[in-house]
């Protein structure tokens, strides 16, 4: 392949990523990126090996230390060092998206996929909602790229590559430590029958199962241990996986992100209809085609790669439907990996001119629909690139260092941390960490955060099972807050209550937020001696 030929698909992938990020401007894909950049900035200002989170006063992360995303935060250090949070977010997000696209392109090239660049570009935009998640500053983008590469080196690579990639996955994103062993198990399940059916290639470039299993365990352990406070981080992992799952089964009304709830089948089809149809039809037709002998055209390497990716994709589709919709990412990613291999088996004869024209028209219409869906995400899901910057600046200039800020929404923590690390806040990231720290305090926060109650709040669910306390007393004495940050659009009742209660003073009002000072003296309290 000439330099010009290889540069063209790479340029196409970069262009798709660039257009995706430009479409967001001046917004960013979500608020989690603020936390990751903010934590990385905290490492730059302090010690890279101090994983405590002193800014989160109501989180178990502060209690025991540890950082589940420490490796990801290390990767973000160059971007966190840039002049502004917004610039760091946008540039790091762009590089993450491009890195994922180029990894898929590299995998397709290794396995000799025709038009690998087109397939990689199509991979990025196959499902609009998933493309939107590729634009986020989150560790899952790195984990997806590493898992795609891991599958490739399993069927055509060496054991030490399995060690390195599985170590990268647990080092960057310990929450997904199970992904690499799961891929190896899927590979082992598929490799044996494929080898029996097709015979072993000479030379056999796949990693033997007897090497792959210990290699992935070694790498996963290495990625976990290659971080400060690895055992404290393991305790956090238990909270986020085991305790979170237990609370989900109890159906407690915790303020979890929507991605942790299952997706209904109609919604899945509505948001990814063309990919779902092509993936399902190709997968169903692939089995009888394989039985009729067409599988032999794939050879052992391609057959193992294709069937393993199909197995993994199907597994995550079930996870998305019955447990957590974030499984859609892996469903789409591994599903896209199968298509360049499934379609030639299902449709062995090249399509005619009219068929190609029809496919082109259909793809053009789908891309237009996908652009419309993406525009909806930009409008309703994306977050302002300067989220809470004005509020954080005001607090840093008008409060004492270390004063606690009560923020009515848990996702306010990331932007506040990114812009101001002089104050202290409640908690951020997954609310399960706040719940594990102090359940009674969590419920007091929950009622106010959800606008369920405003004059008072409860310390249990349901409210009748606990005690009610005046909101001022809760904020001042239970949380030790000197300031309260609300978004009137999201918390209209709480914002109005704070505005009308004389024990709080409106200190700042922006176009999106309000900052209230919690007065040290209760004006309603009787004077001494009266």
Coordinates of C-alpha atoms in Angstrom, one line a residue:
X1 CA 0.0 0.0 0.0
X2 CA 1.3 3.4 -1.0
X3 CA 1.8 6.2 1.5
X4 CA -1.0 8.1 -0.3
X5 CA -3.4 5.2 -0.1
X6 CA -2.8 4.7 3.6
X7 CA -3.0 8.4 4.4
X8 CA -6.4 8.7 2.8
X9 CA -8.3 6.4 5.2
X10 CA -6.4 7.8 8.2
X11 CA -7.4 11.3 7.1
X12 CA -11.0 10.1 6.7
X13 CA -11.1 8.8 10.3
X14 CA -9.5 12.0 11.6
X15 CA -12.1 14.0 9.7
X16 CA -15.0 12.1 11.1
X17 CA -13.7 12.6 14.6
X18 CA -13.0 16.3 14.0
X19 CA -16.5 16.9 12.6
X20 CA -18.0 15.1 15.6
X21 CA -16.2 17.3 18.0
X22 CA -16.8 20.5 16.1
X23 CA -20.5 19.7 16.1
X24 CA -20.4 19.9 19.9
X25 CA -18.8 23.3 20.1
X26 CA -19.1 25.2 22.4
X27 CA -20.4 22.2 24.4
X28 CA -18.7 19.0 25.4
X29 CA -20.2 15.5 25.3
X30 CA -20.8 15.1 29.1
X31 CA -19.8 16.2 32.6
X32 CA -17.7 13.2 33.6
X33 CA -14.8 14.6 31.6
X34 CA -14.6 17.5 34.0
X35 CA -14.0 15.2 36.9
X36 CA -11.3 13.3 35.1
X37 CA -9.5 16.5 34.0
X38 CA -10.0 17.9 37.5
X39 CA -8.5 14.9 39.2
X40 CA -5.6 14.9 36.8
X41 CA -5.1 18.6 37.7
X42 CA -5.1 17.7 41.3
X43 CA -2.3 15.2 40.7
X44 CA -0.3 17.9 38.9
X45 CA -0.7 20.3 41.8
X46 CA 0.1 17.6 44.5
X47 CA 1.5 14.2 44.3
X48 CA 0.8 11.7 41.6
X49 CA 0.8 8.9 44.2
X50 CA -1.6 10.5 46.6
X51 CA -4.9 9.0 45.4
X52 CA -7.1 10.4 48.2
X53 CA -9.9 12.7 47.1
X54 CA -10.0 15.4 49.8
X55 CA -12.5 17.5 47.8
X56 CA -15.2 14.8 48.2
X57 CA -16.3 15.1 51.8
X58 CA -19.2 12.7 51.5
X59 CA -17.6 9.9 49.5
X60 CA -16.1 6.6 50.5
X61 CA -13.3 7.4 48.1
X62 CA -12.1 10.0 50.5
X63 CA -12.5 7.6 53.4
X64 CA -10.2 4.9 52.1
X65 CA -8.3 6.4 49.2
X66 CA -7.7 4.8 45.9
X67 CA -8.5 5.8 42.3
X68 CA -10.3 3.4 40.0
X69 CA -9.3 5.5 37.0
X70 CA -5.7 6.3 38.1
X71 CA -4.1 5.2 34.8
X72 CA -6.6 7.2 32.8
X73 CA -5.8 10.3 34.9
X74 CA -2.1 9.7 34.2
X75 CA -2.8 9.7 30.5
X76 CA -4.7 12.9 30.8
X77 CA -1.8 14.8 32.6
X78 CA -0.6 16.5 29.4
X79 CA -4.1 17.8 28.6
X80 CA -4.8 18.8 32.2
X81 CA -1.6 21.0 32.1
X82 CA -3.1 23.1 29.3
X83 CA -4.2 26.7 29.9
X84 CA -7.9 26.0 30.5
X85 CA -10.2 23.2 31.4
X86 CA -12.3 23.6 28.2
X87 CA -9.2 23.3 26.0
X88 CA -7.9 20.3 27.8
X89 CA -11.3 18.6 27.5
X90 CA -11.7 19.2 23.8
X91 CA -8.2 18.2 22.8
X92 CA -8.1 15.1 24.9
X93 CA -11.6 14.1 23.7
X94 CA -10.4 14.5 20.1
X95 CA -7.3 12.3 20.6
X96 CA -9.4 9.6 22.3
X97 CA -11.8 9.4 19.5
X98 CA -9.1 9.4 16.8
X99 CA -7.2 6.7 18.8
X100 CA -10.2 4.5 18.9
X101 CA -10.9 4.9 15.2
X102 CA -7.3 4.3 14.2
X103 CA -7.1 1.2 16.4
X104 CA -10.1 -0.3 14.6
X105 CA -8.5 0.6 11.3
X106 CA -5.2 -1.1 12.4
X107 CA -7.2 -4.2 13.3
X108 CA -9.0 -4.4 10.0
X109 CA -5.6 -3.9 8.2
X110 CA -4.0 -6.7 10.1
X111 CA -6.8 -9.1 9.1
X112 CA -6.7 -8.0 5.5
X113 CA -10.1 -6.4 5.3
X114 CA -10.8 -4.7 2.0
X115 CA -11.6 -1.0 2.3
X116 CA -10.5 -1.1 5.9
X117 CA -10.5 2.7 6.2
X118 CA -14.2 3.0 5.0
X119 CA -15.1 0.2 7.5
X120 CA -13.3 2.0 10.3
X121 CA -15.0 5.4 9.5
X122 CA -18.4 3.6 9.3
X123 CA -17.6 1.9 12.7
X124 CA -17.4 5.4 14.3
X125 CA -20.8 6.6 13.1
X126 CA -22.7 3.2 12.9
X127 CA -25.0 4.2 15.8
X128 CA -25.5 7.9 16.6
X129 CA -25.8 7.5 20.4
X130 CA -22.7 5.3 20.5
X131 CA -20.8 7.8 18.3
X132 CA -21.7 10.5 20.9
X133 CA -20.2 8.3 23.6
X134 CA -17.0 8.0 21.5
X135 CA -16.7 11.8 21.9
X136 CA -16.5 11.7 25.7
X137 CA -13.5 12.1 27.9
X138 CA -14.0 8.8 29.7
X139 CA -11.8 5.7 30.2
X140 CA -14.2 3.5 28.3
X141 CA -12.9 4.9 25.1
X142 CA -9.4 3.6 25.9
X143 CA -10.9 0.3 27.2
X144 CA -12.8 -0.2 23.9
X145 CA -9.7 0.4 21.8
X146 CA -7.6 -2.0 24.0
X147 CA -10.3 -4.7 23.9
X148 CA -10.5 -4.6 20.1
X149 CA -6.7 -4.8 19.9
X150 CA -6.7 -7.7 22.4
X151 CA -9.1 -9.8 20.3
X152 CA -6.9 -9.2 17.3
X153 CA -3.7 -10.3 19.0
X154 CA -5.4 -13.4 20.5
X155 CA -6.1 -14.7 17.0
X156 CA -2.9 -13.4 15.5
X157 CA -0.3 -12.4 18.0
X158 CA 1.8 -13.5 21.0
X159 CA 1.2 -14.1 24.6
X160 CA 3.2 -11.1 25.8
X161 CA 0.9 -8.8 23.8
X162 CA -2.1 -10.3 25.7
X163 CA -0.3 -9.4 28.9
X164 CA 0.4 -5.8 27.9
X165 CA -3.2 -5.1 26.6
X166 CA -4.9 -6.7 29.6
X167 CA -2.6 -4.7 31.9
X168 CA -3.5 -1.5 30.1
X169 CA -7.2 -2.2 30.5
X170 CA -7.2 -2.8 34.2
X171 CA -4.6 0.0 34.7
X172 CA -6.8 2.6 32.9
X173 CA -10.2 1.4 33.9
X174 CA -10.2 -1.1 36.8
X175 CA -14.0 -1.3 36.7
X176 CA -13.7 -3.3 33.5
X177 CA -10.9 -5.6 34.7
X178 CA -13.2 -8.5 33.8
X179 CA -13.4 -7.5 30.1
X180 CA -10.0 -8.9 29.2
X181 CA -10.5 -12.4 30.9
X182 CA -14.0 -12.5 29.4
X183 CA -12.5 -12.0 25.9
X184 CA -10.0 -14.7 26.4
X185 CA -12.7 -17.1 27.6
X186 CA -14.8 -16.3 24.6
X187 CA -11.7 -16.9 22.4
X188 CA -11.1 -20.2 24.1
X189 CA -14.7 -21.3 23.5
X190 CA -14.6 -20.5 19.8
X191 CA -11.0 -21.5 19.0
X192 CA -11.4 -25.2 19.8
X193 CA -14.4 -26.0 17.5
X194 CA -13.1 -23.8 14.7
X195 CA -9.8 -25.6 14.8
X196 CA -11.5 -28.9 14.7
X197 CA -13.8 -27.9 11.8
X198 CA -11.1 -26.2 9.7
X199 CA -7.9 -27.7 10.8
X200 CA -5.0 -25.9 12.3
X201 CA -3.3 -23.4 10.0
X202 CA 0.4 -23.7 9.3
X203 CA 1.8 -21.6 10.8
X204 CA -0.8 -21.2 13.5
X205 CA -0.6 -17.5 14.5
X206 CA -3.2 -17.6 17.3
X207 CA -2.2 -17.5 20.9
X208 CA -2.6 -21.0 22.4
X209 CA -5.2 -21.2 25.1
X210 CA -2.7 -22.6 27.6
X211 CA -0.8 -19.4 27.1
X212 CA -3.7 -16.9 26.7
X213 CA -5.4 -17.8 30.0
X214 CA -2.3 -17.2 32.3
X215 CA -1.2 -14.3 30.2
X216 CA -4.5 -12.4 30.7
X217 CA -4.6 -13.1 34.4
X218 CA -1.0 -11.9 34.7
X219 CA -1.7 -8.7 32.8
X220 CA -4.9 -8.0 34.7
X221 CA -3.2 -8.4 38.0
X222 CA -0.2 -6.3 36.8
X223 CA -2.5 -3.5 35.8
X224 CA -4.2 -3.5 39.1
X225 CA -1.0 -3.6 41.2
X226 CA 0.7 -0.9 39.0
X227 CA -1.1 1.9 40.8
X228 CA -0.8 3.5 44.3
X229 CA -3.1 2.2 47.0
X230 CA -4.1 -0.9 44.9
X231 CA -5.8 -2.6 47.8
X232 CA -7.8 0.5 48.7
X233 CA -8.8 0.6 45.0
X234 CA -10.0 -3.0 45.2
X235 CA -12.3 -2.0 48.0
X236 CA -13.7 0.8 45.8
X237 CA -14.2 -1.8 43.1
X238 CA -16.2 -3.9 45.4
X239 CA -18.5 -0.9 46.2
X240 CA -19.0 -0.1 42.5
X241 CA -19.6 -3.6 41.3
X242 CA -21.0 -5.7 44.2
X243 CA -22.7 -3.1 46.3
X244 CA -24.1 -1.3 43.3
X245 CA -25.6 -4.5 41.9
X246 CA -27.1 -5.3 45.3
X247 CA -28.8 -1.9 45.5
X248 CA -30.0 -2.2 41.9
X249 CA -31.7 -5.5 42.8
X250 CA -33.4 -3.8 45.8
X251 CA -34.8 -1.2 43.4
X252 CA -33.9 1.6 45.8
X253 CA -34.4 5.1 44.2
X254 CA -30.7 6.0 44.0
X255 CA -29.8 8.7 41.6
X256 CA -27.8 6.5 39.3
X257 CA -26.9 7.5 35.8
X258 CA -29.4 6.2 33.1
X259 CA -26.6 4.2 31.6
X260 CA -26.7 1.8 34.6
X261 CA -30.3 0.8 33.9
X262 CA -31.4 -1.6 31.1
X263 CA -32.6 -0.3 27.8
X264 CA -36.0 -1.4 26.4
X265 CA -35.9 -3.3 23.2
X266 CA -38.1 -0.7 21.4
X267 CA -35.7 2.1 22.4
X268 CA -32.7 0.1 21.3
X269 CA -34.3 -0.5 17.9
X270 CA -35.4 3.1 17.6
X271 CA -31.9 4.4 18.2
X272 CA -29.9 1.8 16.2
X273 CA -32.3 0.2 13.8
X274 CA -30.1 -0.2 10.7
X275 CA -27.1 -1.5 12.5
X276 CA -29.4 -3.9 14.5
X277 CA -31.0 -5.2 11.4
X278 CA -27.8 -5.7 9.4
X279 CA -26.0 -7.3 12.4
X280 CA -28.9 -9.6 13.2
X281 CA -29.6 -10.7 9.7
X282 CA -25.9 -11.3 8.9
X283 CA -25.5 -13.2 12.1
X284 CA -28.5 -15.4 11.6
X285 CA -27.6 -16.1 7.9
X286 CA -24.0 -16.8 8.8
X287 CA -24.7 -20.0 10.7
X288 CA -26.4 -22.0 7.8
X289 CA -23.8 -20.5 5.4
X290 CA -21.1 -21.9 7.7
X291 CA -22.7 -25.3 7.8
X292 CA -22.9 -25.4 4.0
X293 CA -19.1 -25.0 3.9
X294 CA -18.7 -21.3 3.2
X295 CA -16.9 -20.9 6.5
X296 CA -13.8 -22.5 5.0
X297 CA -13.4 -19.3 2.9
X298 CA -12.6 -17.4 6.1
X299 CA -9.7 -19.6 7.2
X300 CA -9.0 -20.4 10.8
X301 CA -7.8 -16.9 11.8
X302 CA -10.7 -15.0 10.3
X303 CA -13.3 -17.6 11.4
X304 CA -12.0 -17.4 15.0
X305 CA -12.0 -13.6 15.0
X306 CA -15.4 -13.3 13.5
X307 CA -17.2 -15.9 15.7
X308 CA -15.5 -14.6 18.9
X309 CA -16.5 -11.0 18.1
X310 CA -20.1 -12.2 17.3
X311 CA -20.3 -14.1 20.6
X312 CA -19.0 -11.1 22.6
X313 CA -21.3 -8.7 20.8
X314 CA -24.3 -10.9 21.5
X315 CA -23.4 -11.2 25.2
X316 CA -23.3 -7.4 25.6
X317 CA -26.6 -7.0 23.7
X318 CA -28.1 -9.2 26.5
X319 CA -26.4 -7.1 29.1
X320 CA -27.8 -3.9 27.6
X321 CA -31.3 -5.3 27.5
X322 CA -31.4 -6.9 31.0
X323 CA -28.8 -5.1 33.1
X324 CA -27.1 -1.9 32.0
X325 CA -27.5 0.0 28.7
X326 CA -23.9 0.9 28.7
X327 CA -23.4 -2.6 27.3
X328 CA -24.6 -1.2 23.9
X329 CA -21.1 0.2 23.4
X330 CA -19.5 -3.3 23.3
X331 CA -22.5 -4.7 21.3
X332 CA -21.9 -2.1 18.6
X333 CA -18.1 -2.2 18.7
X334 CA -17.7 -5.9 18.4
X335 CA -20.7 -6.2 16.1
X336 CA -19.0 -3.8 13.7
X337 CA -15.9 -5.9 13.8
X338 CA -17.9 -8.9 12.5
X339 CA -19.5 -7.2 9.5
X340 CA -16.6 -7.1 7.1
X341 CA -16.2 -10.8 7.6
X342 CA -19.9 -11.9 7.9
X343 CA -21.2 -10.1 4.8
X344 CA -18.8 -11.9 2.3
X345 CA -19.9 -15.2 3.7
X346 CA -23.6 -14.4 3.7
X347 CA -23.4 -12.6 0.3
X348 CA -20.5 -14.4 -1.6
X349 CA -21.4 -12.8 -4.9
X350 CA -20.5 -9.2 -5.4
X351 CA -23.7 -7.0 -5.6
X352 CA -24.7 -5.6 -9.0
X353 CA -24.7 -2.0 -10.0
X354 CA -28.3 -1.5 -9.1
X355 CA -27.8 -3.2 -5.7
X356 CA -24.8 -1.0 -5.0
X357 CA -26.7 2.1 -5.9
X358 CA -29.5 1.1 -3.6
X359 CA -27.1 0.4 -0.8
X360 CA -25.5 3.8 -1.4
X361 CA -28.8 5.6 -1.3
X362 CA -29.8 3.7 1.9
X363 CA -26.5 4.6 3.6
X364 CA -26.8 8.2 2.6
X365 CA -30.3 8.3 4.0
X366 CA -29.1 6.6 7.2
X367 CA -26.2 9.1 7.6
X368 CA -28.7 11.9 7.3
X369 CA -30.9 10.3 9.9
X370 CA -27.8 9.7 12.1
X371 CA -26.9 13.4 11.7
X372 CA -30.3 14.4 12.9
X373 CA -30.1 12.0 15.9
X374 CA -26.6 13.4 16.7
X375 CA -28.0 16.9 16.6
X376 CA -30.6 15.9 19.2
X377 CA -27.8 14.6 21.5
X378 CA -25.9 17.8 21.0
X379 CA -29.0 19.8 21.9
X380 CA -30.3 17.8 24.8
X381 CA -27.4 15.7 26.2
X382 CA -24.2 17.7 25.7
X383 CA -23.0 19.9 28.5
X384 CA -21.7 23.5 28.3
X385 CA -18.0 23.7 27.9
X386 CA -17.8 26.3 30.7
X387 CA -20.1 24.4 33.1
X388 CA -20.0 26.0 36.5
X389 CA -16.8 27.9 35.7
X390 CA -18.3 31.2 36.8
X391 CA -19.6 29.7 40.0
X392 CA -16.3 28.0 40.8
X393 CA -14.4 31.2 40.2
X394 CA -16.8 33.2 42.4
X395 CA -16.4 30.6 45.2
X396 CA -12.6 30.6 45.0
X397 CA -12.6 34.4 45.3
X398 CA -15.3 34.9 48.0
X399 CA -14.9 31.9 50.3
X400 CA -12.3 30.6 52.6
X401 CA -10.1 27.7 51.5
X402 CA -11.6 24.5 52.6
X403 CA -15.2 25.7 53.0
X404 CA -17.8 23.1 52.0
X405 CA -20.1 23.7 49.1
X406 CA -23.3 21.8 49.0
X407 CA -24.2 21.1 45.3
X408 CA -27.7 20.0 44.7
X409 CA -26.7 17.5 41.9
X410 CA -24.0 15.0 42.2
X411 CA -22.8 15.6 38.6
X412 CA -21.9 19.2 39.6
X413 CA -18.9 17.8 41.4
X414 CA -16.8 17.3 38.3
X415 CA -17.0 20.9 36.9
X416 CA -16.5 22.4 40.4
X417 CA -13.5 20.3 41.0
X418 CA -12.0 21.0 37.6
X419 CA -12.3 24.8 38.1
X420 CA -11.7 25.1 41.8
X421 CA -9.8 22.8 44.1
X422 CA -9.6 25.3 47.0
X423 CA -13.1 24.5 48.3
X424 CA -14.6 21.2 49.4
X425 CA -17.7 19.5 48.0
X426 CA -19.9 16.5 48.6
X427 CA -19.3 13.7 46.2
X428 CA -19.3 12.9 42.5
X429 CA -19.0 10.2 39.9
X430 CA -21.2 7.3 40.8
X431 CA -23.6 8.1 43.7
X432 CA -22.9 4.6 45.1
X433 CA -19.7 6.1 46.7
X434 CA -21.7 8.7 48.5
X435 CA -24.3 6.0 49.6
X436 CA -21.5 3.8 50.9
X437 CA -19.9 6.6 52.9
X438 CA -23.1 7.4 54.9
X439 CA -26.5 6.2 54.0
X440 CA -28.4 8.6 56.3
X441 CA -26.5 11.6 54.8
X442 CA -27.1 10.2 51.3
X443 CA -30.9 10.1 51.8
X444 CA -30.8 13.7 53.2
X445 CA -29.1 14.7 50.1
X446 CA -31.4 12.6 47.9
X447 CA -34.6 14.3 48.9
X448 CA -33.2 17.8 48.3
X449 CA -31.5 16.8 45.1
X450 CA -34.6 15.4 43.6
X451 CA -36.7 18.4 44.7
X452 CA -38.9 16.0 46.6
X453 CA -38.8 18.1 49.8
X454 CA -37.3 21.5 50.4
X455 CA -38.2 22.8 53.9
X456 CA -37.0 19.6 55.5
X457 CA -35.4 16.4 54.5
X458 CA -35.3 12.7 55.7
X459 CA -32.4 10.4 56.5
X460 CA -34.0 7.1 55.3
X461 CA -36.0 5.6 52.5
X462 CA -39.0 5.6 52.8
X463 CA -39.1 8.9 54.7
X464 CA -41.4 7.5 57.4
X465 CA -38.7 5.0 58.4
X466 CA -36.3 7.8 59.5
X467 CA -36.1 11.2 61.0
X468 CA -37.0 14.6 59.4
X469 CA -34.8 17.6 59.9
X470 CA -35.0 21.2 58.9
X471 CA -33.1 21.9 55.7
X472 CA -31.0 24.7 57.2
X473 CA -29.9 22.5 60.1
X474 CA -29.0 19.7 57.7
X475 CA -27.0 22.0 55.4
X476 CA -25.3 23.8 58.3
X477 CA -24.8 21.1 60.9
X478 CA -24.9 17.8 59.1
X479 CA -23.0 18.7 55.9
X480 CA -21.1 21.7 57.3
X481 CA -21.9 23.7 54.2
X482 CA -21.2 27.4 53.9
X483 CA -22.5 27.6 50.3
X484 CA -25.2 26.0 48.2
X485 CA -25.0 25.7 44.5
X486 CA -28.2 24.9 42.5
X487 CA -29.4 24.9 39.0
X488 CA -32.9 26.5 39.1
X489 CA -33.9 24.6 35.9
X490 CA -33.2 21.3 37.5
X491 CA -34.1 22.2 41.1
X492 CA -36.8 24.9 40.9
X493 CA -38.4 24.1 44.2
X494 CA -35.2 24.0 46.2
X495 CA -33.9 27.2 44.5
X496 CA -37.1 29.1 45.3
X497 CA -37.0 27.9 48.9
X498 CA -33.4 29.1 49.4
X499 CA -34.3 32.4 47.8
X500 CA -37.2 33.0 50.1
X501 CA -35.7 31.7 53.4
X502 CA -33.9 34.5 55.3
X503 CA -31.3 32.0 56.6
X504 CA -29.8 31.9 53.1
X505 CA -28.5 34.8 51.0
X506 CA -28.3 34.8 47.2
X507 CA -24.7 35.5 46.5
X508 CA -24.5 34.9 42.7
X509 CA -26.9 34.3 39.9
X510 CA -25.8 33.3 36.5
X511 CA -27.7 32.3 33.4
X512 CA -27.8 28.6 34.6
X513 CA -26.8 28.5 38.3
X514 CA -27.4 30.2 41.6
X515 CA -25.1 30.3 44.6
X516 CA -26.5 30.8 48.1
X517 CA -24.6 31.6 51.3
X518 CA -25.6 29.6 54.3
X519 CA -25.7 32.3 57.0
X520 CA -23.9 31.6 60.2
X521 CA -26.7 32.9 62.4
X522 CA -30.3 31.8 62.1
X523 CA -32.4 34.9 61.9
X524 CA -35.4 33.0 63.1
X525 CA -33.7 31.9 66.3
X526 CA -34.6 33.8 69.5
X527 CA -32.0 36.1 71.1
X528 CA -30.3 34.9 74.2
X529 CA -32.0 36.2 77.3
X530 CA -35.4 36.9 75.7

